[in-house]
PDB file of C-alpha atoms in Angstrom:
ATOM      1  CA  MET A   1     197.360  46.863 207.518  1.00  0.00           C
ATOM      2  CA  SER A   2     196.527  44.443 210.358  1.00  0.00           C
ATOM      3  CA  LEU A   3     193.123  44.008 212.520  1.00  0.00           C
ATOM      4  CA  PRO A   4     193.232  44.668 216.364  1.00  0.00           C
ATOM      5  CA  THR A   5     194.040  41.696 218.330  1.00  0.00           C
ATOM      6  CA  ASP A   6     190.720  40.864 219.546  1.00  0.00           C
ATOM      7  CA  TRP A   7     189.074  41.245 216.173  1.00  0.00           C
ATOM      8  CA  ALA A   8     192.123  39.021 214.658  1.00  0.00           C
ATOM      9  CA  THR A   9     191.529  36.519 217.063  1.00  0.00           C
ATOM     10  CA  THR A  10     187.908  36.141 216.664  1.00  0.00           C
ATOM     11  CA  LEU A  11     188.122  36.165 212.806  1.00  0.00           C
ATOM     12  CA  GLN A  12     191.389  34.003 212.703  1.00  0.00           C
ATOM     13  CA  ALA A  13     189.335  31.022 210.591  1.00  0.00           C
ATOM     14  CA  ALA A  14     188.035  33.957 208.221  1.00  0.00           C
ATOM     15  CA  LEU A  15     191.702  35.204 208.218  1.00  0.00           C
ATOM     16  CA  GLU A  16     193.428  31.880 207.406  1.00  0.00           C
ATOM     17  CA  ARG A  17     191.240  31.085 204.350  1.00  0.00           C
ATOM     18  CA  PRO A  18     193.267  31.260 200.997  1.00  0.00           C
ATOM     19  CA  SER A  19     190.568  33.752 199.793  1.00  0.00           C
ATOM     20  CA  PHE A  20     191.746  36.171 202.032  1.00  0.00           C
ATOM     21  CA  GLY A  21     195.071  36.122 201.063  1.00  0.00           C
ATOM     22  CA  ARG A  22     194.438  36.363 197.508  1.00  0.00           C
ATOM     23  CA  LEU A  23     192.392  39.546 198.521  1.00  0.00           C
ATOM     24  CA  GLN A  24     195.025  41.003 200.121  1.00  0.00           C
ATOM     25  CA  GLU A  25     197.256  40.599 197.044  1.00  0.00           C
ATOM     26  CA  PHE A  26     194.469  41.843 194.883  1.00  0.00           C
ATOM     27  CA  VAL A  27     194.321  45.213 196.853  1.00  0.00           C
ATOM     28  CA  ALA A  28     198.074  45.687 197.200  1.00  0.00           C
ATOM     29  CA  GLU A  29     197.998  45.310 193.286  1.00  0.00           C
ATOM     30  CA  GLU A  30     195.434  47.797 193.048  1.00  0.00           C
ATOM     31  CA  ARG A  31     197.254  50.228 195.232  1.00  0.00           C
ATOM     32  CA  GLN A  32     200.428  49.674 192.772  1.00  0.00           C
ATOM     33  CA  LYS A  33     198.147  50.843 189.901  1.00  0.00           C
ATOM     34  CA  GLY A  34     196.735  53.880 191.311  1.00  0.00           C
ATOM     35  CA  PRO A  35     194.624  55.444 194.289  1.00  0.00           C
ATOM     36  CA  VAL A  36     192.538  53.099 196.250  1.00  0.00           C
ATOM     37  CA  TYR A  37     190.000  54.292 199.366  1.00  0.00           C
ATOM     38  CA  PRO A  38     190.649  54.581 202.235  1.00  0.00           C
ATOM     39  CA  PRO A  39     194.314  54.785 202.671  1.00  0.00           C
ATOM     40  CA  GLU A  40     195.884  51.315 203.707  1.00  0.00           C
ATOM     41  CA  GLU A  41     196.164  52.433 207.609  1.00  0.00           C
ATOM     42  CA  GLU A  42     192.446  53.457 207.818  1.00  0.00           C
ATOM     43  CA  VAL A  43     190.977  50.219 206.067  1.00  0.00           C
ATOM     44  CA  TYR A  44     190.132  49.037 209.523  1.00  0.00           C
ATOM     45  CA  THR A  45     189.143  51.927 211.553  1.00  0.00           C
ATOM     46  CA  ALA A  46     185.763  50.545 212.186  1.00  0.00           C
ATOM     47  CA  PHE A  47     187.367  47.833 214.161  1.00  0.00           C
ATOM     48  CA  GLU A  48     189.828  49.927 215.647  1.00  0.00           C
ATOM     49  CA  ARG A  49     187.352  52.359 217.174  1.00  0.00           C
ATOM     50  CA  CYS A  50     184.763  49.676 218.244  1.00  0.00           C
ATOM     51  CA  SER A  51     186.060  46.331 219.712  1.00  0.00           C
ATOM     52  CA  PHE A  52     184.295  42.980 219.342  1.00  0.00           C
ATOM     53  CA  ALA A  53     183.310  43.231 222.934  1.00  0.00           C
ATOM     54  CA  GLN A  54     182.334  46.605 222.841  1.00  0.00           C
ATOM     55  CA  THR A  55     179.818  46.324 219.875  1.00  0.00           C
ATOM     56  CA  ARG A  56     176.438  46.946 220.583  1.00  0.00           C
ATOM     57  CA  VAL A  57     174.979  48.144 217.349  1.00  0.00           C
ATOM     58  CA  LEU A  58     176.173  46.820 213.622  1.00  0.00           C
ATOM     59  CA  LEU A  59     175.291  49.632 211.082  1.00  0.00           C
ATOM     60  CA  LEU A  60     175.889  47.939 207.705  1.00  0.00           C
ATOM     61  CA  GLY A  61     176.847  49.982 204.711  1.00  0.00           C
ATOM     62  CA  GLN A  62     177.977  48.686 201.286  1.00  0.00           C
ATOM     63  CA  ASP A  63     180.878  50.314 199.364  1.00  0.00           C
ATOM     64  CA  PRO A  64     183.447  53.033 200.680  1.00  0.00           C
ATOM     65  CA  TYR A  65     183.102  56.201 199.217  1.00  0.00           C
ATOM     66  CA  HIS A  66     185.167  56.617 196.212  1.00  0.00           C
ATOM     67  CA  GLY A  67     186.275  60.437 195.970  1.00  0.00           C
ATOM     68  CA  ALA A  68     189.345  61.541 196.908  1.00  0.00           C
ATOM     69  CA  GLY A  69     189.572  62.168 200.727  1.00  0.00           C
ATOM     70  CA  GLN A  70     186.333  60.596 201.876  1.00  0.00           C
ATOM     71  CA  ALA A  71     186.371  57.108 202.806  1.00  0.00           C
ATOM     72  CA  HIS A  72     188.303  56.664 206.217  1.00  0.00           C
ATOM     73  CA  GLY A  73     187.353  52.898 207.455  1.00  0.00           C
ATOM     74  CA  LEU A  74     183.892  53.662 208.819  1.00  0.00           C
ATOM     75  CA  SER A  75     180.771  53.176 206.923  1.00  0.00           C
ATOM     76  CA  PHE A  76     178.578  56.396 205.860  1.00  0.00           C
ATOM     77  CA  SER A  77     181.447  58.565 207.697  1.00  0.00           C
ATOM     78  CA  VAL A  78     183.765  60.979 206.169  1.00  0.00           C
ATOM     79  CA  LYS A  79     186.686  62.952 207.945  1.00  0.00           C
ATOM     80  CA  PRO A  80     185.953  66.659 209.334  1.00  0.00           C
ATOM     81  CA  GLY A  81     186.463  69.261 206.523  1.00  0.00           C
ATOM     82  CA  VAL A  82     184.640  66.751 203.980  1.00  0.00           C
ATOM     83  CA  PRO A  83     181.427  67.836 202.819  1.00  0.00           C
ATOM     84  CA  PRO A  84     178.755  64.914 203.922  1.00  0.00           C
ATOM     85  CA  PRO A  85     177.930  62.828 200.670  1.00  0.00           C
ATOM     86  CA  PRO A  86     174.178  62.666 200.052  1.00  0.00           C
ATOM     87  CA  SER A  87     173.480  59.552 201.943  1.00  0.00           C
ATOM     88  CA  LEU A  88     174.910  60.989 205.086  1.00  0.00           C
ATOM     89  CA  ALA A  89     173.223  64.457 204.846  1.00  0.00           C
ATOM     90  CA  ASN A  90     169.962  62.484 204.513  1.00  0.00           C
ATOM     91  CA  MET A  91     170.877  60.817 207.860  1.00  0.00           C
ATOM     92  CA  TYR A  92     171.369  64.106 209.219  1.00  0.00           C
ATOM     93  CA  LYS A  93     168.151  65.095 208.135  1.00  0.00           C
ATOM     94  CA  GLU A  94     166.451  62.021 209.840  1.00  0.00           C
ATOM     95  CA  LEU A  95     168.369  62.409 213.073  1.00  0.00           C
ATOM     96  CA  ARG A  96     167.132  65.926 213.364  1.00  0.00           C
ATOM     97  CA  ASP A  97     163.535  65.222 212.490  1.00  0.00           C
ATOM     98  CA  ASP A  98     163.655  61.837 214.561  1.00  0.00           C
ATOM     99  CA  LEU A  99     165.622  63.097 217.815  1.00  0.00           C
ATOM    100  CA  GLY A 100     165.647  66.964 217.315  1.00  0.00           C
ATOM    101  CA  ILE A 101     169.432  66.863 216.919  1.00  0.00           C
ATOM    102  CA  PRO A 102     170.890  70.057 215.237  1.00  0.00           C
ATOM    103  CA  ILE A 103     172.491  68.749 211.704  1.00  0.00           C
ATOM    104  CA  PRO A 104     176.138  68.487 212.647  1.00  0.00           C
ATOM    105  CA  ARG A 105     178.731  70.712 210.834  1.00  0.00           C
ATOM    106  CA  HIS A 106     180.988  67.688 210.059  1.00  0.00           C
ATOM    107  CA  GLY A 107     180.578  64.175 208.513  1.00  0.00           C
ATOM    108  CA  SER A 108     182.507  62.272 210.891  1.00  0.00           C
ATOM    109  CA  LEU A 109     180.735  59.547 212.767  1.00  0.00           C
ATOM    110  CA  LEU A 110     183.777  58.380 215.000  1.00  0.00           C
ATOM    111  CA  ALA A 111     181.632  59.509 218.026  1.00  0.00           C
ATOM    112  CA  TRP A 112     179.029  56.991 217.348  1.00  0.00           C
ATOM    113  CA  ALA A 113     181.752  54.327 217.067  1.00  0.00           C
ATOM    114  CA  ASP A 114     183.475  54.980 220.255  1.00  0.00           C
ATOM    115  CA  GLN A 115     179.874  54.059 221.971  1.00  0.00           C
ATOM    116  CA  GLY A 116     179.901  50.764 220.531  1.00  0.00           C
ATOM    117  CA  VAL A 117     178.407  51.447 216.886  1.00  0.00           C
ATOM    118  CA  LEU A 118     180.284  49.037 214.550  1.00  0.00           C
ATOM    119  CA  LEU A 119     180.217  51.426 211.302  1.00  0.00           C
ATOM    120  CA  LEU A 120     180.959  48.210 208.771  1.00  0.00           C
ATOM    121  CA  ASN A 121     180.748  48.261 205.052  1.00  0.00           C
ATOM    122  CA  ALA A 122     180.475  45.045 203.244  1.00  0.00           C
ATOM    123  CA  VAL A 123     183.345  45.900 201.049  1.00  0.00           C
ATOM    124  CA  LEU A 124     186.460  47.552 202.726  1.00  0.00           C
ATOM    125  CA  THR A 125     188.401  48.845 199.759  1.00  0.00           C
ATOM    126  CA  VAL A 126     187.451  50.923 196.493  1.00  0.00           C
ATOM    127  CA  ARG A 127     189.393  52.015 193.289  1.00  0.00           C
ATOM    128  CA  ALA A 128     189.303  55.877 192.847  1.00  0.00           C
ATOM    129  CA  GLY A 129     186.477  57.279 191.182  1.00  0.00           C
ATOM    130  CA  GLU A 130     185.009  53.595 190.444  1.00  0.00           C
ATOM    131  CA  ALA A 131     182.039  52.408 192.975  1.00  0.00           C
ATOM    132  CA  ALA A 132     181.885  48.803 193.631  1.00  0.00           C
ATOM    133  CA  SER A 133     185.289  48.169 191.873  1.00  0.00           C
ATOM    134  CA  HIS A 134     186.198  45.869 194.655  1.00  0.00           C
ATOM    135  CA  ALA A 135     183.111  44.442 195.201  1.00  0.00           C
ATOM    136  CA  LYS A 136     183.040  40.242 194.801  1.00  0.00           C
ATOM    137  CA  LYS A 137     186.834  40.221 195.339  1.00  0.00           C
ATOM    138  CA  GLY A 138     186.352  38.542 198.688  1.00  0.00           C
ATOM    139  CA  TRP A 139     185.807  41.606 201.257  1.00  0.00           C
ATOM    140  CA  GLU A 140     182.124  40.038 201.377  1.00  0.00           C
ATOM    141  CA  ASP A 141     183.391  36.676 202.584  1.00  0.00           C
ATOM    142  CA  PHE A 142     185.388  38.546 205.235  1.00  0.00           C
ATOM    143  CA  THR A 143     182.518  40.931 206.415  1.00  0.00           C
ATOM    144  CA  ASP A 144     179.988  37.848 206.412  1.00  0.00           C
ATOM    145  CA  ALA A 145     182.130  36.431 209.040  1.00  0.00           C
ATOM    146  CA  VAL A 146     182.250  39.784 211.296  1.00  0.00           C
ATOM    147  CA  ILE A 147     178.297  39.431 211.301  1.00  0.00           C
ATOM    148  CA  ARG A 148     178.527  35.764 211.747  1.00  0.00           C
ATOM    149  CA  ALA A 149     180.631  36.161 214.885  1.00  0.00           C
ATOM    150  CA  LEU A 150     178.604  38.903 216.375  1.00  0.00           C
ATOM    151  CA  ASN A 151     175.676  36.526 215.834  1.00  0.00           C
ATOM    152  CA  SER A 152     177.500  33.773 217.642  1.00  0.00           C
ATOM    153  CA  ARG A 153     178.117  36.107 220.689  1.00  0.00           C
ATOM    154  CA  PRO A 154     175.746  35.587 223.804  1.00  0.00           C
ATOM    155  CA  GLU A 155     175.819  39.369 224.416  1.00  0.00           C
ATOM    156  CA  PRO A 156     173.064  41.119 222.300  1.00  0.00           C
ATOM    157  CA  VAL A 157     173.607  43.298 219.281  1.00  0.00           C
ATOM    158  CA  VAL A 158     171.093  45.515 217.514  1.00  0.00           C
ATOM    159  CA  PHE A 159     171.553  45.023 213.546  1.00  0.00           C
ATOM    160  CA  ALA A 160     170.385  47.993 211.596  1.00  0.00           C
ATOM    161  CA  LEU A 161     170.070  46.863 207.974  1.00  0.00           C
ATOM    162  CA  TRP A 162     169.098  49.666 205.773  1.00  0.00           C
ATOM    163  CA  GLY A 163     168.504  49.044 201.936  1.00  0.00           C
ATOM    164  CA  GLY A 164     168.122  45.636 200.014  1.00  0.00           C
ATOM    165  CA  TYR A 165     171.923  44.771 200.066  1.00  0.00           C
ATOM    166  CA  ALA A 166     171.989  44.930 203.770  1.00  0.00           C
ATOM    167  CA  ARG A 167     168.831  43.541 204.576  1.00  0.00           C
ATOM    168  CA  LYS A 168     169.890  40.309 202.587  1.00  0.00           C
ATOM    169  CA  LYS A 169     172.239  39.736 205.443  1.00  0.00           C
ATOM    170  CA  VAL A 170     169.398  38.973 207.868  1.00  0.00           C
ATOM    171  CA  LYS A 171     170.014  35.348 206.926  1.00  0.00           C
ATOM    172  CA  LEU A 172     173.360  35.238 208.865  1.00  0.00           C
ATOM    173  CA  ILE A 173     171.453  36.490 211.792  1.00  0.00           C
ATOM    174  CA  ASP A 174     169.623  33.935 213.695  1.00  0.00           C
ATOM    175  CA  GLY A 175     170.443  34.656 217.582  1.00  0.00           C
ATOM    176  CA  PRO A 176     167.170  35.123 219.480  1.00  0.00           C
ATOM    177  CA  GLN A 177     169.306  37.293 221.921  1.00  0.00           C
ATOM    178  CA  HIS A 178     169.636  40.025 218.930  1.00  0.00           C
ATOM    179  CA  ARG A 179     167.544  42.616 217.852  1.00  0.00           C
ATOM    180  CA  VAL A 180     167.278  43.023 213.886  1.00  0.00           C
ATOM    181  CA  LEU A 181     166.005  46.459 212.569  1.00  0.00           C
ATOM    182  CA  GLU A 182     165.407  46.484 208.641  1.00  0.00           C
ATOM    183  CA  GLY A 183     164.838  49.869 207.022  1.00  0.00           C
ATOM    184  CA  VAL A 184     165.234  51.916 203.728  1.00  0.00           C
ATOM    185  CA  HIS A 185     168.597  53.191 202.472  1.00  0.00           C
ATOM    186  CA  PRO A 186     169.236  56.756 203.136  1.00  0.00           C
ATOM    187  CA  SER A 187     170.668  57.304 199.587  1.00  0.00           C
ATOM    188  CA  PRO A 188     168.768  60.319 197.580  1.00  0.00           C
ATOM    189  CA  LEU A 189     167.370  57.141 195.303  1.00  0.00           C
ATOM    190  CA  SER A 190     165.304  55.843 197.974  1.00  0.00           C
ATOM    191  CA  ALA A 191     165.235  58.107 200.954  1.00  0.00           C
ATOM    192  CA  TYR A 192     161.959  59.384 200.544  1.00  0.00           C
ATOM    193  CA  GLY A 193     160.756  55.808 199.696  1.00  0.00           C
ATOM    194  CA  GLY A 194     160.561  55.329 203.474  1.00  0.00           C
ATOM    195  CA  PHE A 195     163.953  56.328 205.127  1.00  0.00           C
ATOM    196  CA  PHE A 196     162.559  59.732 206.011  1.00  0.00           C
ATOM    197  CA  GLY A 197     159.965  59.424 208.616  1.00  0.00           C
ATOM    198  CA  SER A 198     161.397  55.764 210.012  1.00  0.00           C
ATOM    199  CA  ARG A 199     163.063  57.160 212.853  1.00  0.00           C
ATOM    200  CA  PRO A 200     165.660  54.616 212.928  1.00  0.00           C
ATOM    201  CA  TYR A 201     167.542  56.223 215.668  1.00  0.00           C
ATOM    202  CA  SER A 202     164.916  56.255 218.085  1.00  0.00           C
ATOM    203  CA  ALA A 203     164.254  52.506 217.325  1.00  0.00           C
ATOM    204  CA  ILE A 204     167.897  51.588 217.830  1.00  0.00           C
ATOM    205  CA  ASN A 205     167.722  53.039 221.282  1.00  0.00           C
ATOM    206  CA  ALA A 206     164.479  51.694 222.035  1.00  0.00           C
ATOM    207  CA  ALA A 207     165.978  48.050 221.229  1.00  0.00           C
ATOM    208  CA  LEU A 208     169.134  48.672 223.156  1.00  0.00           C
ATOM    209  CA  THR A 209     166.848  49.941 226.397  1.00  0.00           C
ATOM    210  CA  GLU A 210     164.576  46.725 225.959  1.00  0.00           C
ATOM    211  CA  LEU A 211     167.791  44.583 225.727  1.00  0.00           C
ATOM    212  CA  GLY A 212     169.159  46.530 229.044  1.00  0.00           C
ATOM    213  CA  GLN A 213     171.687  48.760 227.765  1.00  0.00           C
ATOM    214  CA  ALA A 214     172.522  52.421 227.577  1.00  0.00           C
ATOM    215  CA  PRO A 215     171.247  54.087 224.261  1.00  0.00           C
ATOM    216  CA  ILE A 216     173.418  55.624 222.103  1.00  0.00           C
ATOM    217  CA  ASP A 217     173.849  59.587 222.345  1.00  0.00           C
ATOM    218  CA  TRP A 218     173.616  60.421 218.430  1.00  0.00           C
ATOM    219  CA  ARG A 219     174.763  63.784 219.116  1.00  0.00           C
ATOM    220  CA  LEU A 220     178.030  64.782 216.907  1.00  0.00           C
TER     221      LEU A 220
END
């Protein structure tokens, strides 16, 4: 598994750190022991579908789905034919209430990625059936480097940080050209505590419009 060239060039310093090499060894060993999600060829799907230059929105998740056939390298997304997990189902309900978009019949968010939405998880792999099993193994250092790289870019980015974990990353974002939208996570544990009714999709589009960019077509 390797990053597309533009991201690899941008993140060269992070990729050359000894800690990243140890992370790769850890993941390889984990794959020898049993299933790890997403499959090796899909770990960097978010970067393959949304280049560094094309990124206009960062939607940060935390950990890949740990059920068979769910994770495919995009935060919150699952492949067509896989039932949308609870957080994604709540995202769809809010999408309907915010923009009047009918709830999609699939869980794939590739159409968002193709418009410049980087659907990034803070941790990019997970052991089957064990949430957060690859947390604090080095992925966070790598994905923090992604956020810093976007922050250092002169072209503006809308950072959508949902939930306590994502909102901690606000300290990595200080470029005045950017917009940061903090909100509640769509998980069933917190959705009724402020995600529902927050209209995050129209807020992202309003920020993009303010920055002179085209809005995202959120229809799937």
